[in-house]
Coordinates of C-alpha atoms and ligand atoms in Angstrom, one line a residue:
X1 CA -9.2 24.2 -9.0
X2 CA -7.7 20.3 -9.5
X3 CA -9.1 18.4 -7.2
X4 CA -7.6 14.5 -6.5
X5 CA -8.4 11.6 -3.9
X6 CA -5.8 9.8 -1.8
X7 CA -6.3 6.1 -1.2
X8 CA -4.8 5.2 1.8
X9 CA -4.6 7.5 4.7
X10 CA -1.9 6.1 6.6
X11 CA 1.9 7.5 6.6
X12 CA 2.3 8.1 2.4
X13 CA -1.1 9.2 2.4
X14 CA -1.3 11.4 5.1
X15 CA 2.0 12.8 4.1
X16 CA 0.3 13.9 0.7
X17 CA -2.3 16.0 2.5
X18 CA 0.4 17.6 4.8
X19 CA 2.6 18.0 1.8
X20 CA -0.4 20.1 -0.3
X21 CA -1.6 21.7 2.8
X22 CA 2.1 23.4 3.8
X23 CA 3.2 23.9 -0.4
X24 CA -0.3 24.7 -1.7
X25 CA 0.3 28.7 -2.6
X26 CA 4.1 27.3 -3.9
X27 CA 2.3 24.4 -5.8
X28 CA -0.6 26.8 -7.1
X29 CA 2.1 29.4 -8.8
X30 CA 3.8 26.2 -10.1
X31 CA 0.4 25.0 -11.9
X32 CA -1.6 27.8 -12.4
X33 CA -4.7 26.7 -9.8
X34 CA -4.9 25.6 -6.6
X35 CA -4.7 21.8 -5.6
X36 CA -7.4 20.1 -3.3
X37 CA -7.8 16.9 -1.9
X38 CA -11.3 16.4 -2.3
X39 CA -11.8 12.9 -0.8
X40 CA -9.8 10.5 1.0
X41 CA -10.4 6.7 0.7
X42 CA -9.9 4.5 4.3
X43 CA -11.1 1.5 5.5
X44 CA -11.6 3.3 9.1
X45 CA -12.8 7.5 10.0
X46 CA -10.3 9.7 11.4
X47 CA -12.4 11.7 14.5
X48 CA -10.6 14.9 15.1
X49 CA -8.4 14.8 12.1
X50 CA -8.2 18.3 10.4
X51 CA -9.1 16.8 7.1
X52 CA -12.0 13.6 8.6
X53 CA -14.8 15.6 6.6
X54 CA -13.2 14.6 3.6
X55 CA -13.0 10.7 4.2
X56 CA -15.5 8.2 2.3
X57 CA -14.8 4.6 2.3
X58 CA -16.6 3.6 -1.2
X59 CA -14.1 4.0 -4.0
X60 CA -17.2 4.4 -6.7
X61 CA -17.8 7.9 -5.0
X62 CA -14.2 9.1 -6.5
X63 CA -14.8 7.1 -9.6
X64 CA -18.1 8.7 -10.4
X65 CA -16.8 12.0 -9.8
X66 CA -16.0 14.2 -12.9
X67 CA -14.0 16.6 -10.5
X68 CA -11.6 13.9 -9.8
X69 CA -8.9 14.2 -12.1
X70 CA -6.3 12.4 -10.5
X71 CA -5.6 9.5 -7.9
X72 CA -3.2 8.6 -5.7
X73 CA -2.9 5.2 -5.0
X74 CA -1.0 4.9 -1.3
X75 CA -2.9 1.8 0.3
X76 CA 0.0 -0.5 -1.1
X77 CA -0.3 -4.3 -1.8
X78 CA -1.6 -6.1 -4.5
X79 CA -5.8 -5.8 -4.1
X80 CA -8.3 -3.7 -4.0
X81 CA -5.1 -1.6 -5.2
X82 CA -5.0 -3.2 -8.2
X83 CA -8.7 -3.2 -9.1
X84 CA -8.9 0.3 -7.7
X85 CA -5.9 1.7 -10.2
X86 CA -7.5 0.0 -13.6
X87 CA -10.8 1.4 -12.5
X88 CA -9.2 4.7 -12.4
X89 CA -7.4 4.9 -15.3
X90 CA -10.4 3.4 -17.3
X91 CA -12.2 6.5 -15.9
X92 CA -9.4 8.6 -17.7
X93 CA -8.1 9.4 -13.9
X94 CA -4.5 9.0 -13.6
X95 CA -3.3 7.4 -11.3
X96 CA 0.4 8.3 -8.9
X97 CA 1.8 5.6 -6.9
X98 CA 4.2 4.5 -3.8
X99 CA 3.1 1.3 -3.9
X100 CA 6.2 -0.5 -5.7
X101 CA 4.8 -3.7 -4.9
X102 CA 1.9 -3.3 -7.5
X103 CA 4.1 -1.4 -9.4
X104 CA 6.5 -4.4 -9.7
X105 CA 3.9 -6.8 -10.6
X106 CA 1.4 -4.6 -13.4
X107 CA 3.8 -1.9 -14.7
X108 CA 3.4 -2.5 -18.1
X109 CA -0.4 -3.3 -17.8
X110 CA -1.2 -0.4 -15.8
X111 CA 1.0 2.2 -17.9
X112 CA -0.5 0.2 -21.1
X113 CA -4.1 0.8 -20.0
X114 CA -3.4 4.6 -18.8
X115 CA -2.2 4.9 -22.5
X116 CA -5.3 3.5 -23.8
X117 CA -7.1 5.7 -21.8
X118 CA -5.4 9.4 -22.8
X119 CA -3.8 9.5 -18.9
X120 CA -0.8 8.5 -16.7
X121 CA 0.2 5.7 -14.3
X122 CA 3.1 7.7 -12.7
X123 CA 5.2 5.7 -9.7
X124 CA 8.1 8.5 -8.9
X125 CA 7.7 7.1 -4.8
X126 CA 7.8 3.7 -6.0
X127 CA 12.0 3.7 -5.8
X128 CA 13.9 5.6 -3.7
X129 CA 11.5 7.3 -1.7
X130 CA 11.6 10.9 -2.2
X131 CA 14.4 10.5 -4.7
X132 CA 13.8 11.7 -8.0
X133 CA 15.4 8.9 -10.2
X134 CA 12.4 7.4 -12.7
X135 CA 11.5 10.9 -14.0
X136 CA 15.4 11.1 -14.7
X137 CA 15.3 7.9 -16.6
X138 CA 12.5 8.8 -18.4
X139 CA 13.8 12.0 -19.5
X140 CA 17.2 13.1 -18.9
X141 CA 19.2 10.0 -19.8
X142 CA 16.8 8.9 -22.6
X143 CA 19.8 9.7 -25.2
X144 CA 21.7 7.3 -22.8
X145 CA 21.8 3.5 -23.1
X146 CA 22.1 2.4 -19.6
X147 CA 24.2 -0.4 -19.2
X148 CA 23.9 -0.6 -15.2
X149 CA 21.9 0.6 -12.4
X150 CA 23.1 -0.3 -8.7
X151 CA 22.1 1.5 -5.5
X152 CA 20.8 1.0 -2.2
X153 CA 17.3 1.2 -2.6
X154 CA 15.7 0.3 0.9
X155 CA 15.8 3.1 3.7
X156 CA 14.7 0.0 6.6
X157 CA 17.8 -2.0 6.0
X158 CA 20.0 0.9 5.5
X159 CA 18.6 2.2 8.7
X160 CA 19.3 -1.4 10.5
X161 CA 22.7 -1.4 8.6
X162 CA 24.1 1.8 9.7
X163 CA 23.0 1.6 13.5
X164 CA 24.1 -1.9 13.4
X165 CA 27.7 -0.7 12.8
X166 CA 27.7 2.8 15.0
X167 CA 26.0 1.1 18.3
X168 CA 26.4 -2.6 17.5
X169 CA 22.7 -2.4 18.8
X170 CA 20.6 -6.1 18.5
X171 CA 18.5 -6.0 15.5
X172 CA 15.1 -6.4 16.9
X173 CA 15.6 -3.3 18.6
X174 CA 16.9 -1.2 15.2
X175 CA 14.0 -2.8 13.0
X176 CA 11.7 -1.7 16.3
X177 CA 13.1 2.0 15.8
X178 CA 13.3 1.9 12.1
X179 CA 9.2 0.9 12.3
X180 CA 8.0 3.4 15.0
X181 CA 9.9 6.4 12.0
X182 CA 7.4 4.8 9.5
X183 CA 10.3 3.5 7.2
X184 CA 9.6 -0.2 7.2
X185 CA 6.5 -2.0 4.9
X186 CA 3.3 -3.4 7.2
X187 CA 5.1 -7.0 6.9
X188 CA 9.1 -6.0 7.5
X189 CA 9.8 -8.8 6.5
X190 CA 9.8 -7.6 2.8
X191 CA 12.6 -4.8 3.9
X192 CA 14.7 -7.6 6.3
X193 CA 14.2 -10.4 4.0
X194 CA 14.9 -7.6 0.7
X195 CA 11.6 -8.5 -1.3
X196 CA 11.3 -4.9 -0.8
X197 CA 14.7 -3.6 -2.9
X198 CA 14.1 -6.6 -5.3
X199 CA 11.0 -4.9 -6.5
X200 CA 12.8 -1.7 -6.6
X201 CA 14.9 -3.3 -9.0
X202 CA 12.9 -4.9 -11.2
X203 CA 10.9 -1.1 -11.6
X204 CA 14.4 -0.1 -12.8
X205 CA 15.5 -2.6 -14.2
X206 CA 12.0 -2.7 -16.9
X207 CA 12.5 1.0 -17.0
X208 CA 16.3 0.4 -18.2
X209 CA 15.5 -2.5 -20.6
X210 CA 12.1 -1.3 -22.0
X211 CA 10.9 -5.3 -21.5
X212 CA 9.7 -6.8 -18.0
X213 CA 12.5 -7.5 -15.5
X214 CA 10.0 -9.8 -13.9
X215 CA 10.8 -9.2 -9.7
X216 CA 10.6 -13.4 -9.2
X217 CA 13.6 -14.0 -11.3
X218 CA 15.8 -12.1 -9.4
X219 CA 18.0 -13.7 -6.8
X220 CA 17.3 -11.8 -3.4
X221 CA 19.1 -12.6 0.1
X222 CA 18.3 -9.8 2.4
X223 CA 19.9 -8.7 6.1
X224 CA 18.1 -11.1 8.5
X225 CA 22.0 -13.1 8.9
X226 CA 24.1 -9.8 9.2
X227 CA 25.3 -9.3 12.7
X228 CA 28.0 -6.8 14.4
X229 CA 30.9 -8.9 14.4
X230 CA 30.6 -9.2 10.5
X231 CA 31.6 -5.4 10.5
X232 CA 34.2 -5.8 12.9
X233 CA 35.5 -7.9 9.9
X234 CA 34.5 -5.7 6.9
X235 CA 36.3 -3.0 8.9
X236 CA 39.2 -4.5 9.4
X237 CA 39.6 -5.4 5.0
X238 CA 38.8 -1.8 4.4
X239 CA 35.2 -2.3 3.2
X240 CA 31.5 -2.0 4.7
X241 CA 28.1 -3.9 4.5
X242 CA 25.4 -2.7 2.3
X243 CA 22.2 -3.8 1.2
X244 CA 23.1 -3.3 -2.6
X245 CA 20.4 -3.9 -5.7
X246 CA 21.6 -4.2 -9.0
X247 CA 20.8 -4.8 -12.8
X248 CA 23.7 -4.9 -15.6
X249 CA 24.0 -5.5 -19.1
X250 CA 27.4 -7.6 -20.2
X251 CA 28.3 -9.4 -22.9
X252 CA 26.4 -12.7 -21.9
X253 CA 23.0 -10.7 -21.3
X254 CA 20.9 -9.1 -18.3
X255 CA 21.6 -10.3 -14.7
X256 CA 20.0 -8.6 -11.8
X257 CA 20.3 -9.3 -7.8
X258 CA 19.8 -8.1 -4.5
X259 CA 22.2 -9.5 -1.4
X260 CA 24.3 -7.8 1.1
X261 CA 27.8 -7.3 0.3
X262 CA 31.0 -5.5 1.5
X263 CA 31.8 -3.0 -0.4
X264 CA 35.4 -0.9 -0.4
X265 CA 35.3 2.0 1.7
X266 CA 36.0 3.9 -1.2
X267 CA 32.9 3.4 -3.1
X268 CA 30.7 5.8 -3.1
X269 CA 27.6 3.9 -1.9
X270 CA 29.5 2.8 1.2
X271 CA 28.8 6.2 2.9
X272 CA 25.3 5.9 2.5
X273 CA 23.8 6.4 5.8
X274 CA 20.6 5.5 7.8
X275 CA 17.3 5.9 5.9
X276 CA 19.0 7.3 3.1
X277 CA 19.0 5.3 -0.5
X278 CA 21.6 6.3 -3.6
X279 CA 21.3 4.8 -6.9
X280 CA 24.3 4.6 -9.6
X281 CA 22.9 4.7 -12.8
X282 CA 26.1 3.7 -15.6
X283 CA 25.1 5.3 -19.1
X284 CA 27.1 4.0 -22.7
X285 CA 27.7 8.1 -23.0
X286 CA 27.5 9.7 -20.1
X287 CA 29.2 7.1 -17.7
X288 CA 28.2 7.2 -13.7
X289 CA 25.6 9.5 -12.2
X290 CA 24.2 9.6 -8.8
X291 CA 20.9 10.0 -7.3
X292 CA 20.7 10.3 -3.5
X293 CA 17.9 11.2 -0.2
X294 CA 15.7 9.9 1.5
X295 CA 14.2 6.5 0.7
X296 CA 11.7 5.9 2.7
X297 CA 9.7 8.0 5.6
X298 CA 6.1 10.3 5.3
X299 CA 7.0 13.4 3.4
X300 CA 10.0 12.4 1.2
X301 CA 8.0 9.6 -0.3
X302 CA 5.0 12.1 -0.6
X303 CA 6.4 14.7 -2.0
X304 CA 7.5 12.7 -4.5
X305 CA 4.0 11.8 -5.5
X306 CA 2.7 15.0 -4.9
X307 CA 5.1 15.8 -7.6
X308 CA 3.8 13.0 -10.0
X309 CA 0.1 14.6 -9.3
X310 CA 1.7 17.8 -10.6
X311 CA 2.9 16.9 -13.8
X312 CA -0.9 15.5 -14.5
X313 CA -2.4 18.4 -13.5
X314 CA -0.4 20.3 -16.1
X315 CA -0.3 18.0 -18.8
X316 CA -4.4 16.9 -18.6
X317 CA -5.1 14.5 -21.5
X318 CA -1.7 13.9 -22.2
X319 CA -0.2 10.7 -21.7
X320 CA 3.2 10.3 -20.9
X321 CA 5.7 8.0 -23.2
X322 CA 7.1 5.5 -20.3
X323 CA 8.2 2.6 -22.1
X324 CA 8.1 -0.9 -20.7
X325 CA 6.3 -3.5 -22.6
X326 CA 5.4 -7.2 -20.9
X327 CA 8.0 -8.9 -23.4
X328 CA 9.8 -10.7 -20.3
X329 CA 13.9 -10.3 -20.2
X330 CA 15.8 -13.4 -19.7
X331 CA 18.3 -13.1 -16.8
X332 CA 21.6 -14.6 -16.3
X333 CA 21.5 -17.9 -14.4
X334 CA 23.0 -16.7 -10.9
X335 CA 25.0 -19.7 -10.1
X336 CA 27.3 -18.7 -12.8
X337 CA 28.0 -15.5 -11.5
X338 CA 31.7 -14.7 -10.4
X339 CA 32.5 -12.7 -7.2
X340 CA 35.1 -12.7 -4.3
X341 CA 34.0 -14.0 -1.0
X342 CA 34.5 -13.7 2.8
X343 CA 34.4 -16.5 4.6
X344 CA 33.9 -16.6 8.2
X345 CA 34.7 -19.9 10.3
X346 CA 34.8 -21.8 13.3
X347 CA 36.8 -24.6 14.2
X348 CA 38.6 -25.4 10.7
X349 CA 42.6 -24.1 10.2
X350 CA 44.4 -21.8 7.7
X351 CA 45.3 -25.0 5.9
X352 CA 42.4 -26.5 5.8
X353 CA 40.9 -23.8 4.3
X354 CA 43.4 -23.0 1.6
X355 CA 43.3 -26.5 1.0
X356 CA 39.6 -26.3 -0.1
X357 CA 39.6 -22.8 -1.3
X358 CA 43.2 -22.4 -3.0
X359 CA 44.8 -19.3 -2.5
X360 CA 43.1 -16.9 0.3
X361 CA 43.7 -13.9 2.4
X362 CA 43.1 -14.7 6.3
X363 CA 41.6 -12.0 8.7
X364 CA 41.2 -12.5 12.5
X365 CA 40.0 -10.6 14.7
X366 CA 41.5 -10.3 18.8
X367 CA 38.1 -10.1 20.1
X368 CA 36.8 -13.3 18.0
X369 CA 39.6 -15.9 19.1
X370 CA 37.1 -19.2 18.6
X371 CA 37.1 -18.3 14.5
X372 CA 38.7 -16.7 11.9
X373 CA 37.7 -15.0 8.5
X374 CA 39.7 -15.0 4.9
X375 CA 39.1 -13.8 1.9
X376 CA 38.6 -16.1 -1.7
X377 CA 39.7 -15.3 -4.9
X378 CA 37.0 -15.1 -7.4
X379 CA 34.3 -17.7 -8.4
X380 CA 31.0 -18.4 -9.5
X381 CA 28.2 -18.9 -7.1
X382 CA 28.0 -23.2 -8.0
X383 CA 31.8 -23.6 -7.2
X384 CA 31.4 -21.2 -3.8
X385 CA 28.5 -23.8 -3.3
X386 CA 30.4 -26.9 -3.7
X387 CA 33.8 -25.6 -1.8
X388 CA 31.4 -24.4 0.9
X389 CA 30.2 -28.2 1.9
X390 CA 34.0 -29.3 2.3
X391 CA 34.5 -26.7 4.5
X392 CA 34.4 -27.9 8.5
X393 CA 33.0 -25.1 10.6
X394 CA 31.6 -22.8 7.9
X395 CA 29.8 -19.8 9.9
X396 CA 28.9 -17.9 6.9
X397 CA 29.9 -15.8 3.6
X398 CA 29.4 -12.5 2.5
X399 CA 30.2 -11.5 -1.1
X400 CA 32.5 -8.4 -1.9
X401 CA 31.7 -6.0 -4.6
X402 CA 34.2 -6.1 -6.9
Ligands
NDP1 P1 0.3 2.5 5.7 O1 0.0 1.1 6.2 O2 0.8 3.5 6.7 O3 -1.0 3.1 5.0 C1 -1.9 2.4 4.2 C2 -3.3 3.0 4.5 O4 -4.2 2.4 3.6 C3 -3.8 2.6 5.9 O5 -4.4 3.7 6.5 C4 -4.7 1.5 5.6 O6 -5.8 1.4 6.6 C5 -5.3 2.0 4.3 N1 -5.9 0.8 3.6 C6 -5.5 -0.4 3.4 N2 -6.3 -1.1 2.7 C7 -7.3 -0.3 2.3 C8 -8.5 -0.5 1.6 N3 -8.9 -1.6 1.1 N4 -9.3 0.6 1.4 C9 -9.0 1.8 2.0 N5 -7.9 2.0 2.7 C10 -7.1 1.0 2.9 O7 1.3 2.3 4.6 P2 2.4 3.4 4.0 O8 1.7 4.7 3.9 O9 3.7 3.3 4.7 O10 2.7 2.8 2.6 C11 1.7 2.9 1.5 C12 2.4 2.4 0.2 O11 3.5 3.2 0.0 C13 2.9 1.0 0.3 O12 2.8 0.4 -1.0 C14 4.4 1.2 0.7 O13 5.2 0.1 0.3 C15 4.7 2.4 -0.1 N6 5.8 3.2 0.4 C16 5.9 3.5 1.7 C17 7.0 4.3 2.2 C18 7.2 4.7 3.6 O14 8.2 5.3 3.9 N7 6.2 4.3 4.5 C19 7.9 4.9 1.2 C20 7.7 4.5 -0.2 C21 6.7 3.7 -0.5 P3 -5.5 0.4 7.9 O15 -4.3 1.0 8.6 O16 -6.8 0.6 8.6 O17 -5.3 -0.9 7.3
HSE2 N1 9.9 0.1 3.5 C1 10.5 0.9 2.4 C2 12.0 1.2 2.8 C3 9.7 2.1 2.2 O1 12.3 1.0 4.0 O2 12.7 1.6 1.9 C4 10.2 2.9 1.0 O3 9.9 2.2 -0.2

């Protein structure tokens, strides 16, 4: 019998022991001995809870337990999770993750230190909820030299997003919803503010590279200024807003962000709905493939580690190759990055716009008669910055994917 501990017994964790409990003959066949959850770590006790016998609350009682041959780590944040993990792994535990905010910040240490130690630090959850997409880089697109990855990669704001367009509902009330479904982090601010998909990024982003795509250099603008009207707009250009994380390789080097943007109805991430995440991955040989499902919520997001705790169990001893070194990537300075912009605007006139912005393509909208939109041509971020300031009654601007 394998028997693990789960740190953190709130929706990941929990999920884990639901997701063993109701797959534990299908996972037994699949690794040749029955799973257990021997202990589960939490601050408080669970009274009544099928599984409360099992719940200690001092870590060194897993550490010093030979049985223990695995940990997953589902308390999130940076400490005791950090501590907790490198203890592990120095005990030759591996350790399987959701928490992409440690993940973001000690990758390459705690995947160094598992290798020094004969076992795994494996963070499948970590992006995309239940989507498989780091196995996939790890192994099937190894022969691949991935040039760009781009997806929507937080299940809160997609949520948010989605209703936002359907029911034109406030957005207290969607982040309220998306909360009570156990999608959004303890602080949503991280999901609103997109802290959340910027670490998402920066795990794919080192996983693409091999180096450290280091989550602080990344230029992030989350969802917190989106409102109804602006998809009364995007609707009316043929596009849609999305949340949209991305890393890309050009001639000039690595540049990697996280904003809203409108994005053509056409493209294929623009009919990504509600909690669900997709993520483009663009390969020198292969060119586009997709990964898409839920990114967030209890037993998507455990499943997926359950399926990290899996591949230990078979593999005991063996460490798996995952390379991402500390060597920190230089990214592109953001300000001299090009894109196409909407404007929206009270007050100032067609001319007075064109005047500042050259050449643009005017929207307006019956039900919005104090303002009008338009459309720029390309730019980089600095002259979009400068134009901006000369504009009289700038409301707001919202890149477009290109
Ligand atoms: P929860 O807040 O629901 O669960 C965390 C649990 O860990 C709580 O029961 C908490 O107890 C407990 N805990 C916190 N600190 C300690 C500690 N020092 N010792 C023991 N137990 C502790 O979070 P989630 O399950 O939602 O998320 C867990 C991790 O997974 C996070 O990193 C999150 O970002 C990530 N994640 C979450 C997803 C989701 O859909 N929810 C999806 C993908 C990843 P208490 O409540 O008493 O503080
Ligand atoms: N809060 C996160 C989200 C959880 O909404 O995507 C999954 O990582």
């Amino acid at each position: 019998m394998a028997k693990i501990a789960v740190l953190g017994y709130g929706t990941v964790g929990s999920g884990i022991v639901e997701v063993i409990s109701r797959n534990g003959d299908l996972i037994a066949g699949r690794i040749g001995e029955t799973l257990e959850v021997k202990y589960i770590l939490d601050i408080r006790d669970f009274p009544g809870d099928p599984f409360a016998d099992r719940v200690v609350h001092d870590i060194d009682v897993i550490l010093q337990d030979p049985e223990i041959s695995v940990v997953c780590e589902t308390m999130g944040g940076q400490q005791p999770a950090f501590e907790f993990s490198k203890r592990a792994l120095c005990a030759k535990k591996s350790v399987c993750t959701s928490n992409k905010e440690l993940v973001a910040s000690h990758g390459a240490e705690l995947i160094e230190l598992a290798k020094e130690n004969g076992c795994n630090y494996l963070f499948e959850a970590s992006v995309g909820g239940g989507i498989p997409i780091i196995r996939p880089l790890n192994t099937s697109l190894t022969a691949e030299r991935v040039v760009e990855i781009t997806g929507i990669l937080n299940g809160t704001t997609n949520y948010i997003l989605t209703k936002m367009k359907s029911e034109k509902a406030p957005f207290s009330d969607l982040l309220r919803r998306a909360q009570e479904k156990g999608y959004a982090e303890r602080n949503p601010e991280a999901d609103i503010e997109g802290y959340d998909a910027c670490r998402k990024i920066a795990i794919l982003g080192s996983l693409m590279t091999g180096k450290t795509v280091d989550y602080r250099d990344i230029y992030t603008e989350g969802i917190s200024d989106i409102a109804p009207e602006d998809f009364a707009y995007a609707q009316a250009i043929g596009t849609t807003i999305k949340l949209l994380a991305t890393v890309k390789e050009d001639a000039d080097g690595y540049l990697a962000a996280v904003a809203p943007l409108m994005l053509s109805d056409e493209n294929p991430l623009a009919g990504i709905n509600n909690v669900f995440n997709a993520i483009v991955v663009h390969g020198n040989m292969q060119g586009e493939t997709m990964y898409y499902g839920k990114g967030a919520g209890k037993l998507a997001t455990a499943s997926a580690v359950v399926a990290d705790v899996i591949d230990c169990v078979k593999h005991p001893g063996k460490h798996v190759i995952c390379l991402w070194s500390k060597e920190r990537i230089a990214l592109k300075d953001f300000s001299k990055v090009r894109s196409k912009f909407f404007v929206r605007t009270a007050i100032s006139d067609l001319e007075t716009a064109g005047e500042v912005f050259g050449r643009i393509e005017p929207v307006r909208l019956a039900q919005l008669p104090e303002e009008f939109g338009f459309v720029t041509q390309e730019m980089s971020e600095a002259e979009f910055a400068q134009k901006q300031q000369k504009l009289p009654g700038f409301l707001k601007r919202i890149r477009i994917k290109d």
